[in-house]
Coordinates of C-alpha atoms in Angstrom, one line a residue:
X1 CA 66.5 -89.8 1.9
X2 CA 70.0 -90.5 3.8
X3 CA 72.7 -88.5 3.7
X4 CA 75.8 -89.4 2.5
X5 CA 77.7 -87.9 6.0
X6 CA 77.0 -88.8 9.0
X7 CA 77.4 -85.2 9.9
X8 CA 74.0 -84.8 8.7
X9 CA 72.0 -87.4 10.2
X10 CA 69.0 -85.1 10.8
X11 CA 68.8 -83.4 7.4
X12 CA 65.5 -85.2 7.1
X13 CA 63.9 -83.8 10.3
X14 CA 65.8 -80.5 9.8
X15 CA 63.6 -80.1 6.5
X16 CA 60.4 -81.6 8.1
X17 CA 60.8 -79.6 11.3
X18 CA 63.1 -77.3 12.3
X19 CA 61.4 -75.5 15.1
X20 CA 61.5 -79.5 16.6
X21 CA 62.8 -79.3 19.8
X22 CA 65.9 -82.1 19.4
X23 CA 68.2 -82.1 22.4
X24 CA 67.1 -81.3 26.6
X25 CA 69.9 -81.0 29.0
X26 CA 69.9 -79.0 32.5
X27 CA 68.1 -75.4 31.0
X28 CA 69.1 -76.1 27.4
X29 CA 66.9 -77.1 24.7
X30 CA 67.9 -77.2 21.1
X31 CA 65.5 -77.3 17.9
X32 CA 67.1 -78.9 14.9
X33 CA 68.2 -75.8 13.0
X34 CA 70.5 -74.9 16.6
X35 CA 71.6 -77.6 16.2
X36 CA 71.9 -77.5 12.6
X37 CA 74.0 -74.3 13.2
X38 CA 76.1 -75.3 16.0
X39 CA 78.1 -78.4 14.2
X40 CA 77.9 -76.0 11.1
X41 CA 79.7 -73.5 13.4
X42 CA 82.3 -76.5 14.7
X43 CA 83.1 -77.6 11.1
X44 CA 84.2 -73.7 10.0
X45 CA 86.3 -73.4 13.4
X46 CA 87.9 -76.4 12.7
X47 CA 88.8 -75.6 9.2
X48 CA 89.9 -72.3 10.1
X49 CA 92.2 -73.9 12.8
X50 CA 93.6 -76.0 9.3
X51 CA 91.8 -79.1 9.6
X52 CA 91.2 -80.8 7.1
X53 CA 89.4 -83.9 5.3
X54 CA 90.8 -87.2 7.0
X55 CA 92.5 -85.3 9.4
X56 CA 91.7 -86.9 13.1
X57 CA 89.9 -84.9 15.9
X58 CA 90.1 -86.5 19.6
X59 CA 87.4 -85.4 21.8
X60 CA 87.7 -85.8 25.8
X61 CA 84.1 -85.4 27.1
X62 CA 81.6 -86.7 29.9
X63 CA 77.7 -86.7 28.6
X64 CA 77.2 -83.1 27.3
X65 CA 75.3 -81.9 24.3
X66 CA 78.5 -79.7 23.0
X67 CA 80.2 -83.4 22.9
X68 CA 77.8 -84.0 19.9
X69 CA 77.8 -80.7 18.3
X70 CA 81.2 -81.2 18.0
X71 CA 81.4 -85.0 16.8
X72 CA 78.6 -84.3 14.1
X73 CA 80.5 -81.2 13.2
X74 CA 83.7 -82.6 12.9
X75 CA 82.7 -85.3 10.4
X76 CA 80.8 -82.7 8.5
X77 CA 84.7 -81.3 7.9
X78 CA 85.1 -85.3 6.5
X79 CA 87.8 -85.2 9.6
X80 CA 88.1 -88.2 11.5
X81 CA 86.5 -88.1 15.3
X82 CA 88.3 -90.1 17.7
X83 CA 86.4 -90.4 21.0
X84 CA 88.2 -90.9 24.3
X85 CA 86.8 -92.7 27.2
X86 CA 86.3 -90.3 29.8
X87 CA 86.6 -93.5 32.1
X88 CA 90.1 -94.2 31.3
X89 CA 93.4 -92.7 32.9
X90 CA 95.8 -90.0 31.8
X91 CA 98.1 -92.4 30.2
X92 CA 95.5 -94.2 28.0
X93 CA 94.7 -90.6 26.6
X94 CA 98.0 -90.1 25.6
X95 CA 98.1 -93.3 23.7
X96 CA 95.2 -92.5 22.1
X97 CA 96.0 -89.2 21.2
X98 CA 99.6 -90.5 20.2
X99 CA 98.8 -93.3 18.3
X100 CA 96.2 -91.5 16.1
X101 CA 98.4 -88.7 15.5
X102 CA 95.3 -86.5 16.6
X103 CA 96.1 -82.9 15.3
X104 CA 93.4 -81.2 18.1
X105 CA 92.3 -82.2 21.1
X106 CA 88.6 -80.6 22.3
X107 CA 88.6 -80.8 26.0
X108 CA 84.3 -80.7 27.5
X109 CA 83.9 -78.6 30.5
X110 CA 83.2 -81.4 32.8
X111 CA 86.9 -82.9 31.8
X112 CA 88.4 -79.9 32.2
X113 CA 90.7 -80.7 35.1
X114 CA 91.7 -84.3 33.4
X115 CA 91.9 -82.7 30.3
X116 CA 94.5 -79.6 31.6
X117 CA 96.5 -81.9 33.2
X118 CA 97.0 -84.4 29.7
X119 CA 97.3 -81.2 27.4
X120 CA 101.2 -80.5 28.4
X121 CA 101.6 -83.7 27.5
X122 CA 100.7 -83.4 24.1
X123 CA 103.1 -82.0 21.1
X124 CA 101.9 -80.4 18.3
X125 CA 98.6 -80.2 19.2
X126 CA 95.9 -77.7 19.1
X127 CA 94.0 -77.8 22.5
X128 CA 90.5 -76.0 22.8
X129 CA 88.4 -75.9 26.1
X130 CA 85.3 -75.5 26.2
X131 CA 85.5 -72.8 29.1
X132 CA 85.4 -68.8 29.0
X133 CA 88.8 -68.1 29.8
X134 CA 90.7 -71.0 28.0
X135 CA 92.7 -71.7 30.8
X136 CA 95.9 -70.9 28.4
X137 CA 93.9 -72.9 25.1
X138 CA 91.7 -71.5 22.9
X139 CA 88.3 -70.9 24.1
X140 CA 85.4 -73.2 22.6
X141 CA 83.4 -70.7 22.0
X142 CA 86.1 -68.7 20.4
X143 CA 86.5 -71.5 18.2
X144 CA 82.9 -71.8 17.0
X145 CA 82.5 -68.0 16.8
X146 CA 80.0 -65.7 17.5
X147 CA 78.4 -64.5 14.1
X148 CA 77.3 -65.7 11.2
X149 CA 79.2 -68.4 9.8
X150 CA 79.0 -70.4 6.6
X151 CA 80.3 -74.0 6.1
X152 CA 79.8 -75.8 2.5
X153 CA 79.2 -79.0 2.3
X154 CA 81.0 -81.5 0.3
X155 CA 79.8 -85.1 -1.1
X156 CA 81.3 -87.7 1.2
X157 CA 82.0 -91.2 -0.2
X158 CA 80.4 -94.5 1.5
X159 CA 83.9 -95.7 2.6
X160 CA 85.4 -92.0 3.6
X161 CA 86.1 -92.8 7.4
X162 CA 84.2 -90.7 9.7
X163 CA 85.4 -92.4 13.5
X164 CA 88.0 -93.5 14.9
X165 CA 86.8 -95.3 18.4
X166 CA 89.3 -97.6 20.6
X167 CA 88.4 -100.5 21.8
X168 CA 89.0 -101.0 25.8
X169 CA 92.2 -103.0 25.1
X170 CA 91.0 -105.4 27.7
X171 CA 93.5 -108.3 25.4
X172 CA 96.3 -105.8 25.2
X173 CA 96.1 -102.1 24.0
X174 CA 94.0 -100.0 22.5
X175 CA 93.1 -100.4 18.9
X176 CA 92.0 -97.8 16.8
X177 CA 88.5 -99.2 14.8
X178 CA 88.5 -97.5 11.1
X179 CA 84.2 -96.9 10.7
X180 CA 82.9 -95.6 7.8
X181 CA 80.6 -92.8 7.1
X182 CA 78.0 -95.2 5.0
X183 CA 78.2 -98.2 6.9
X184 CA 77.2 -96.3 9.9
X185 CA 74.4 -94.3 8.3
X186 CA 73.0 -97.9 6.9
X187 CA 73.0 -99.5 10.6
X188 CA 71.6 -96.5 12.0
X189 CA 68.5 -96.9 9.4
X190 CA 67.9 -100.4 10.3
X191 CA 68.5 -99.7 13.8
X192 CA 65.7 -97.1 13.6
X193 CA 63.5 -99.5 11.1
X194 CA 63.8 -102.5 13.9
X195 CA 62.9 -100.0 17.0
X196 CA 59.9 -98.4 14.9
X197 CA 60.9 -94.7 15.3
X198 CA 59.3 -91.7 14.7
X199 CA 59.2 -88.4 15.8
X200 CA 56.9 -89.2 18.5
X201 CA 59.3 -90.8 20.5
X202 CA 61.7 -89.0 23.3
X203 CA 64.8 -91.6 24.5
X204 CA 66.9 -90.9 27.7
X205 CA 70.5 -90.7 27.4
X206 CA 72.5 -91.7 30.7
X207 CA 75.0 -93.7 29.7
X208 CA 78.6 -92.4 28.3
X209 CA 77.6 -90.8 24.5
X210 CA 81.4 -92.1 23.6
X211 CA 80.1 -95.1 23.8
X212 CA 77.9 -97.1 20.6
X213 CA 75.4 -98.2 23.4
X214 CA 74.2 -94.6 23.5
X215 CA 75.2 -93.0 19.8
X216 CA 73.5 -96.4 18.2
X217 CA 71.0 -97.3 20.9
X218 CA 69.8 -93.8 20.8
X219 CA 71.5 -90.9 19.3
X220 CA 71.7 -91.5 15.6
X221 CA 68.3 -93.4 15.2
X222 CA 66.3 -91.1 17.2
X223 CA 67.9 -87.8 15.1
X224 CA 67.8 -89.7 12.1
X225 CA 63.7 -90.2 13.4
X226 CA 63.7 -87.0 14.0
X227 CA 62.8 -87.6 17.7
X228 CA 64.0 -85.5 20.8
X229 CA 67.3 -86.8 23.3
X230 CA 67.1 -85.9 27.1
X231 CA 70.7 -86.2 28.2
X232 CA 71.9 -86.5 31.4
X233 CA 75.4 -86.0 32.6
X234 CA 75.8 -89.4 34.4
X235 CA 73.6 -92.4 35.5
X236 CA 71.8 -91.6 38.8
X237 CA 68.3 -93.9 39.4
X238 CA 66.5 -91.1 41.3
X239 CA 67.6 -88.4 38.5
X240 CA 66.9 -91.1 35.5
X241 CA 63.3 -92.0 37.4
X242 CA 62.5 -88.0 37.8
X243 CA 63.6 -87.0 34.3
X244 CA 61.0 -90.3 32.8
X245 CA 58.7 -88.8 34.8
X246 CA 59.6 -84.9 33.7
X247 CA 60.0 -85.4 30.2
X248 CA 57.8 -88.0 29.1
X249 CA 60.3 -90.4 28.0
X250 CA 59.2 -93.2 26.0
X251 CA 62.8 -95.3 25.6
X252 CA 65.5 -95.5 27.3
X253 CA 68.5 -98.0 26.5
X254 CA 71.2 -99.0 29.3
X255 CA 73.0 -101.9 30.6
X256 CA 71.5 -104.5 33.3
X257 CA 73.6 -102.9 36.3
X258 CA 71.5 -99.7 35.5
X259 CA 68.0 -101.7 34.9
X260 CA 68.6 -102.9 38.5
X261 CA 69.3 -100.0 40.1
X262 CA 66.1 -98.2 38.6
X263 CA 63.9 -101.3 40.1
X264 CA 65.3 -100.7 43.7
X265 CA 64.4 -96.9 43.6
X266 CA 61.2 -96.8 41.7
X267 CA 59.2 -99.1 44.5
X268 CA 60.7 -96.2 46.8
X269 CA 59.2 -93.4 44.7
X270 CA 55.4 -94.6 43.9
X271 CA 54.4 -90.8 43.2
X272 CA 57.0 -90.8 39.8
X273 CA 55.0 -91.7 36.9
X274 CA 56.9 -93.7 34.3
X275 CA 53.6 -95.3 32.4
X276 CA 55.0 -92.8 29.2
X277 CA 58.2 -95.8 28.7
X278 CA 57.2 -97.9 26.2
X279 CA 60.2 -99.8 25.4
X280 CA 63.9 -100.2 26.7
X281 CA 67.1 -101.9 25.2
X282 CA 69.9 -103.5 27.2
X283 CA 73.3 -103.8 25.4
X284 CA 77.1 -104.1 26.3
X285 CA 76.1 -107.0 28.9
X286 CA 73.4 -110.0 29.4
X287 CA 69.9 -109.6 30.5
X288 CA 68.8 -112.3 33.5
X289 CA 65.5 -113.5 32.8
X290 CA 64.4 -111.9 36.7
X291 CA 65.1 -108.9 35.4
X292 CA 63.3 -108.9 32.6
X293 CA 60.1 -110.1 34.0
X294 CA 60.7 -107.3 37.1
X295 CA 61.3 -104.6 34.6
X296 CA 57.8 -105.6 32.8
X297 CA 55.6 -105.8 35.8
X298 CA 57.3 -102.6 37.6
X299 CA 57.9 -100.0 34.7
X300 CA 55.2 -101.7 32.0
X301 CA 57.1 -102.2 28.9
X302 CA 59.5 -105.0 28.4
X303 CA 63.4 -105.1 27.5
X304 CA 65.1 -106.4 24.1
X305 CA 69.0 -107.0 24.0
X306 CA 70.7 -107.0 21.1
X307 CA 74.4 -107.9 20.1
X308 CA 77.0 -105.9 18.8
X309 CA 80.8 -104.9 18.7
X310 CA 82.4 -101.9 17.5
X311 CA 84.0 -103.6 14.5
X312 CA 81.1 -105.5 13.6
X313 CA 78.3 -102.1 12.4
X314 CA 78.2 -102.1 14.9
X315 CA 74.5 -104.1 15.3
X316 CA 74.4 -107.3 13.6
X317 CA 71.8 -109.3 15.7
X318 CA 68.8 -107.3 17.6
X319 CA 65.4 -107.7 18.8
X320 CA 63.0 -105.7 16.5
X321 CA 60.0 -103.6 18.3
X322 CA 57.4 -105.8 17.3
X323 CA 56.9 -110.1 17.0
X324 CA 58.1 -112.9 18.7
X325 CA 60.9 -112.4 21.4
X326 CA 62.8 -115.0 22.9
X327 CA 64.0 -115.0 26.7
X328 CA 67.5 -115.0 26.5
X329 CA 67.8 -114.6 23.1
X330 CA 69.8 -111.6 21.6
X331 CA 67.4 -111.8 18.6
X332 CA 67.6 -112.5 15.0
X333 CA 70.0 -111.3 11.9
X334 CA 68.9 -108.2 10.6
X335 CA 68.0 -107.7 7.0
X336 CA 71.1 -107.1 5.1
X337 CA 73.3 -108.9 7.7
X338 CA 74.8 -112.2 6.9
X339 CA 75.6 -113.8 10.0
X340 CA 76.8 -117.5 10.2
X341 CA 78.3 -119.6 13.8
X342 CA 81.6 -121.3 12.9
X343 CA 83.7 -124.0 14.7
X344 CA 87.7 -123.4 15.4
X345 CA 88.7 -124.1 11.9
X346 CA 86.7 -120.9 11.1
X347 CA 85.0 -122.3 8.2
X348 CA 82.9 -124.8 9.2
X349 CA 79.0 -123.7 10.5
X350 CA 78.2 -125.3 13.4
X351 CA 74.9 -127.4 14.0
X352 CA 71.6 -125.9 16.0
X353 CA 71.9 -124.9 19.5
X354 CA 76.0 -125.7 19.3
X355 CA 77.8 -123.2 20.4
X356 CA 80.6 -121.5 17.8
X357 CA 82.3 -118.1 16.8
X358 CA 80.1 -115.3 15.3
X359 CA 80.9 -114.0 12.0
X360 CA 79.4 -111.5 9.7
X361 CA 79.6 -109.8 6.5
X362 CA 77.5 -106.6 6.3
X363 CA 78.0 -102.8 4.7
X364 CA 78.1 -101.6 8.3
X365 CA 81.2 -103.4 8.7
X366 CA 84.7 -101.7 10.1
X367 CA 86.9 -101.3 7.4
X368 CA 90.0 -102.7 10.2
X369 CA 92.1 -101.5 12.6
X370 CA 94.3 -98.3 12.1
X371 CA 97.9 -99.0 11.4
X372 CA 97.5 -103.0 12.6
X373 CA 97.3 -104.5 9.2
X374 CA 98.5 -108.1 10.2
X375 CA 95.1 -108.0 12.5
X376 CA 93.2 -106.7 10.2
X377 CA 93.7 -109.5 7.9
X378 CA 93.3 -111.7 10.8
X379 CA 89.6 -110.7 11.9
X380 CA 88.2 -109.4 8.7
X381 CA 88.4 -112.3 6.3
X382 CA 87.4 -112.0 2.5
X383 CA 84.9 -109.6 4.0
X384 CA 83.8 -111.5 6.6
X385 CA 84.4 -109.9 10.5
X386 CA 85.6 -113.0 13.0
X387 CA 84.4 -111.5 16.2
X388 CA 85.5 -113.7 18.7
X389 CA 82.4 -114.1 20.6
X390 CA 80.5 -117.3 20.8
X391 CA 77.0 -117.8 20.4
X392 CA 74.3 -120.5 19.6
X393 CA 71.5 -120.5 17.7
X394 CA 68.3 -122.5 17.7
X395 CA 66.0 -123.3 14.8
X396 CA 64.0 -120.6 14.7
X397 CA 67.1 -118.2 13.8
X398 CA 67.5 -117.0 17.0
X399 CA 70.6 -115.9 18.6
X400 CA 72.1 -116.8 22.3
X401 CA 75.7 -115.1 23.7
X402 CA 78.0 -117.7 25.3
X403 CA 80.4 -115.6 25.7
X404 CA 84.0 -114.6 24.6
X405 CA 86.1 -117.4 22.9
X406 CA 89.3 -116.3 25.2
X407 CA 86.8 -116.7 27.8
X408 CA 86.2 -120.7 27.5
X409 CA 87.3 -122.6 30.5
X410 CA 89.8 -125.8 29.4
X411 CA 88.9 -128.2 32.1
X412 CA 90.8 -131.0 31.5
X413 CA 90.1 -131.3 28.4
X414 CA 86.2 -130.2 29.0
X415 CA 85.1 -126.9 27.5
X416 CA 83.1 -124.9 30.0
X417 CA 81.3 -121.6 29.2
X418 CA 81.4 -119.7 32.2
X419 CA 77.5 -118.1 30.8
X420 CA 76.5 -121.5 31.5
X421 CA 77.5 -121.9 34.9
X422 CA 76.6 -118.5 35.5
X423 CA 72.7 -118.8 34.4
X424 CA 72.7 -122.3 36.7
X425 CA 74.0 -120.2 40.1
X426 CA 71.6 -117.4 39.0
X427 CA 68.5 -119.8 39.3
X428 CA 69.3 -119.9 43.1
X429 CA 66.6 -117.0 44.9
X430 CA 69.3 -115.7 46.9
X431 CA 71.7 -115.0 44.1
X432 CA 71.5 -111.1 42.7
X433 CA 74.5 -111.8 40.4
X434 CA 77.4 -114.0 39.5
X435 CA 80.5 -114.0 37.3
X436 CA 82.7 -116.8 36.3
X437 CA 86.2 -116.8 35.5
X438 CA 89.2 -119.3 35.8
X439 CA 91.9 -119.9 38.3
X440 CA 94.8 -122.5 37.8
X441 CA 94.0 -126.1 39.3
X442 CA 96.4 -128.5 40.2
X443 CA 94.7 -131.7 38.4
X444 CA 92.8 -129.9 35.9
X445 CA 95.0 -127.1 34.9
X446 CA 92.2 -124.6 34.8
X447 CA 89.1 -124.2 36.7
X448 CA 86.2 -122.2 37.2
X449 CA 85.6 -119.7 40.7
X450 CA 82.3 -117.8 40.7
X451 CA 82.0 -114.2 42.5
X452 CA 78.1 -113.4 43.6
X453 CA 76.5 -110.8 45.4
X454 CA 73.1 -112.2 47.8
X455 CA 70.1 -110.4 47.9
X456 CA 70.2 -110.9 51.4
X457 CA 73.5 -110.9 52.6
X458 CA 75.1 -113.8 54.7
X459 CA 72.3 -116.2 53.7
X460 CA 74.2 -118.9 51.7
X461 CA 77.1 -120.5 52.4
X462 CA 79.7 -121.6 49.7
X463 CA 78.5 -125.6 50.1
X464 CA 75.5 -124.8 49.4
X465 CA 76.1 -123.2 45.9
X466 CA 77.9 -126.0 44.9
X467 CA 75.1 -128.4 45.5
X468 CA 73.1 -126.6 44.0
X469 CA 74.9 -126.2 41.0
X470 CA 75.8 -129.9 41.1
X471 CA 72.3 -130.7 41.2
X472 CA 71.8 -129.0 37.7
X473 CA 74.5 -128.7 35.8
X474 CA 77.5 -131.1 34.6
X475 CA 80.2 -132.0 37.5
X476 CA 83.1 -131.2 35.8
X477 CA 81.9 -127.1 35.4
X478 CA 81.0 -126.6 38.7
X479 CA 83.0 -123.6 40.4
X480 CA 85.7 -124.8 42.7
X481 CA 85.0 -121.8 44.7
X482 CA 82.4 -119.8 44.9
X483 CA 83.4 -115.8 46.5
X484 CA 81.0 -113.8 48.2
X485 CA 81.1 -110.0 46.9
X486 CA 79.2 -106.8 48.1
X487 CA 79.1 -105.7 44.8
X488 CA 80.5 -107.3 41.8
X489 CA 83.4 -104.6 40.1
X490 CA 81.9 -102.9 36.9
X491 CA 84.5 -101.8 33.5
X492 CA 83.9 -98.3 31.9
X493 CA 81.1 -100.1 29.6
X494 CA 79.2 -101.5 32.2
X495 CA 80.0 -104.9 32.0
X496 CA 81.8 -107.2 34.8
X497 CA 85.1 -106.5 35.2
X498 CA 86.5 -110.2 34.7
X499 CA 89.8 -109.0 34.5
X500 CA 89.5 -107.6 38.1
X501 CA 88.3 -110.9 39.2
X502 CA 90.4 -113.0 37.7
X503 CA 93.4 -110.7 39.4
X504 CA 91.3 -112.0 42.7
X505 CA 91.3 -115.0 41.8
X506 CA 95.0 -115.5 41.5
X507 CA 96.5 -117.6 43.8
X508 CA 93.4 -118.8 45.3
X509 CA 93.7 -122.0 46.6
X510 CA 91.2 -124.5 44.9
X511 CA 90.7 -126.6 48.1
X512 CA 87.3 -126.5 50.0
X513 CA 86.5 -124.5 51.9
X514 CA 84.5 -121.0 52.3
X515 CA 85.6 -117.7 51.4
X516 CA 84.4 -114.1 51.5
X517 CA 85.6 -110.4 50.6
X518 CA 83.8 -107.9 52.1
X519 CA 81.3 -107.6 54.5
X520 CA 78.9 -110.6 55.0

């Protein structure tokens, strides 16, 4: 049966098993009753503190297990958690903290130093540490106690708001995201449905737990399961091969950038056995098809992406566990999702295989945006979410990301989709990865540059690119310049940073000619 709080996502395995073990980090292990306890223990310290229902919570963590005592515990309270990217600056925090009128701010041990240096800045709010001497702040496990403590729970409404995430503000600031205790519990059982969970199964967590590509691609499925986390406090290949091999871990879900690095160290470290993965999910950024064929034949189970957004369930389109997968593809609708493409006027459905903006209407649905109204009534129309993303879809029903509307290319008057042109460069053997963005154009207005990386550095000249792309795709969406990278930057989610390379791209002369950053 599900809960009505998301609190209490495991009741289900706490009942069936409470002596499970649930959560492994460093020389920690938790069964489900400690863990039970401990978000017990962080909902009766925050209510002694005098929080209350709907009050909001910000918690400033990197990837440790205390992070989701205290996010489970806090929305057991029916406070609001608000998450803070541990990958953003000082001033974002403040913002954050500021703009959701958080009334306590729960600084993890591994922020610590971040976190002392933003808590001055911060009226009228509570600050606990989660260090022995509290540094000045109250002590987390002052907070949380050290006997016996009771917390009673209360029913909790399907629209009662139990997180507050911001987005990255890569259009403009922060927004606050308003999502709701049952739409989250509903996409967390049909996550868990489509991956075929069960408390047989052990998933790795490396990337940031503030992030929906951990809590949903992992997290709440597997404890709603009633399967076992391995967390680890940041993404290192050798430590993510060694704890597959350690722990038995059966999934693991990450982002391509991650994927590749795990290729180049396991055919350096034949004696770690990784034949216990059986399955692994890529989110947050798009899967080239080498990768998934070199993930099959190396680790022995195969890759499904999915497609999601904060707002949107945050899963509306995924690949299930079992049936037909498409390369490419981000999968099919799931049950209980309505999902239609739509053309500019935002009404009418586009035709097979054209590409047009993603909208959906499911329970799992944000509810808006905290204190923006005039967006919310924007984005979410007559129940329907207008993501901005575009995507095709064929006749089967199955979905393809083209990419971000604001990210279409006006080429004279030609739309170009800088997806497209980056699948064409990736066909190329001595391209790792590319990235397409826009730079002005004196004719055209805008045009498209491409950044790659070579798998063997120095190899391919900038002409050579462009006739290759011009052998395969359409003239007028071939890059104009094509810049040669070490590495291609990375944003806090681990997608390309556009933005960085669109700031590169600035000024760039348009004119032929090679060009390279970095050592060739």
């Amino acid at each position: 049966m599900l809960p009505d709080n998301l609190g209490y996502i495991f009741q289900d395995a706490l009942r069936v098993s409470p002596l499970g073990e649930v959560l492994i980090q460093d020389n920690i292990r938790l069964t489900y009753a400690q863990l039970d306890e401990n978000c017990d223990r962080v909902a009766s310290g925050l209510q002694h503190l005098g929080i209350k229902a709907s009050d909001r919570v910000g918690l400033l963590f990197g990837n440790h297990y205390r992070y989701l005592e205290t996010l489970f515990g806090c929305m057991r309270l029916k406070a609001i958690a608000v998450p803070l990217n541990a990958r953003l600056n000082e001033d974002a925090w403040l913002y954050v903290m500021s703009d959701s009128e958080a009334k306590v701010l729960v600084i993890g041990r591994s922020m610590l130093e971040a976190g002392l240096r933003l808590a001055p800045r911060l009226a009228n709010t509570q600050i606990i540490v989660d260090c022995p001497s509290g540094e000045g702040y109250l002590p987390y496990d002052e907070m949380v106690g050290s006997g016996p403590r009771e917390f009673r729970r209360t029913p909790t409404a399907f629209d009662d708001i139990c997180m507050l995430p911001y987005t990255s503000g890569s259009t403009g600031k922060p927004k606050g995201v308003l999502l709701t205790h049952g739409g989250q519990i509903w996409n967390t059982d049909i996550e868990r449905k489509a991956l075929m969970l069960d408390d047989s199964e052990r998933a790795l967590v490396a990337v940031p737990l503030y992030h929906k590509n951990a809590m949903l691609g992992a997290v709440k499925p597997f404890l709603l399961a009633g399967g076992s986390l391995v967390v680890l406090h940041s993404f290192d290949p050798v430590e993510v091969l060694q704890a597959i091999h350690t722990h038995r871990i059966t999934y693991i879900t990450g982002v391509p950038a991650m994927y590749k690095m795990m290729l180049a160290q396991r055919e350096r470290m034949p004696e770690i056995d990784v034949s216990s993965l059986r399955y692994a999910v890529c989110g947050s950024a798009e899967v080239p098809e080498e990768l998934l064929d070199q993930f099959r034949r190396v680790f022995g189970s195969p890759i499904a992406e999915s497609y999601g957004l904060t707002e949107g369930g945050p899963v509306p389109v995924i690949n299930t566990r079992w049936g037909l997968k498409k390369r490419g593809s981000c999968g099919c609708a799931f049950p209980g999702c309505e999902v239609k493409l739509v053309a500019e006027d935002g009404v009418t459905e586009v035709g097979v295989d054209e590409p047009g903006e993603l909208v959906t209407r499911n329970p799992g649905l944000a509810k808006g945006y905290w204190k923006l109204p005039e967006l919310t009534r924007q984005k979410f129309c007559n129940g329907w979410l207008h993501t901005g993303d575009l995507l095709r879809k064929d006749r089967d029903g199955y979905f393809y990301f083209v990419g971000r509307r604001d990210d279409v290319i006006d080429v004279g008057g030609e739309r170009v989709y800088p997806k497209e042109v980056e699948d064409i460069l990736l066909r190329h053997a001595n391209v790792r990865d590319a990235c397409v963005v826009p730079a002005s154009h004196p004719v055209k207005g805008k045009a498209p540059v491409a950044f790659v990386t070579e798998r063997v550095p120095g190899q391919t000249s900038e002409q050579e690119l462009k006739s290759f792309f011009l052998s395969r795709g359409a003239p007028f969406a071939h890059p104009r310049r094509i810049i040669f990278l070490e590495t291609l930057p990375l944003n806090s989610t681990g997608k390309f940073d556009r933005k960085s390379m669109e700031d590169l791209a600035l000024g760039l002369s348009l004119e032929p000619g090679g060009v390279s950053f970095g050592n060739r």
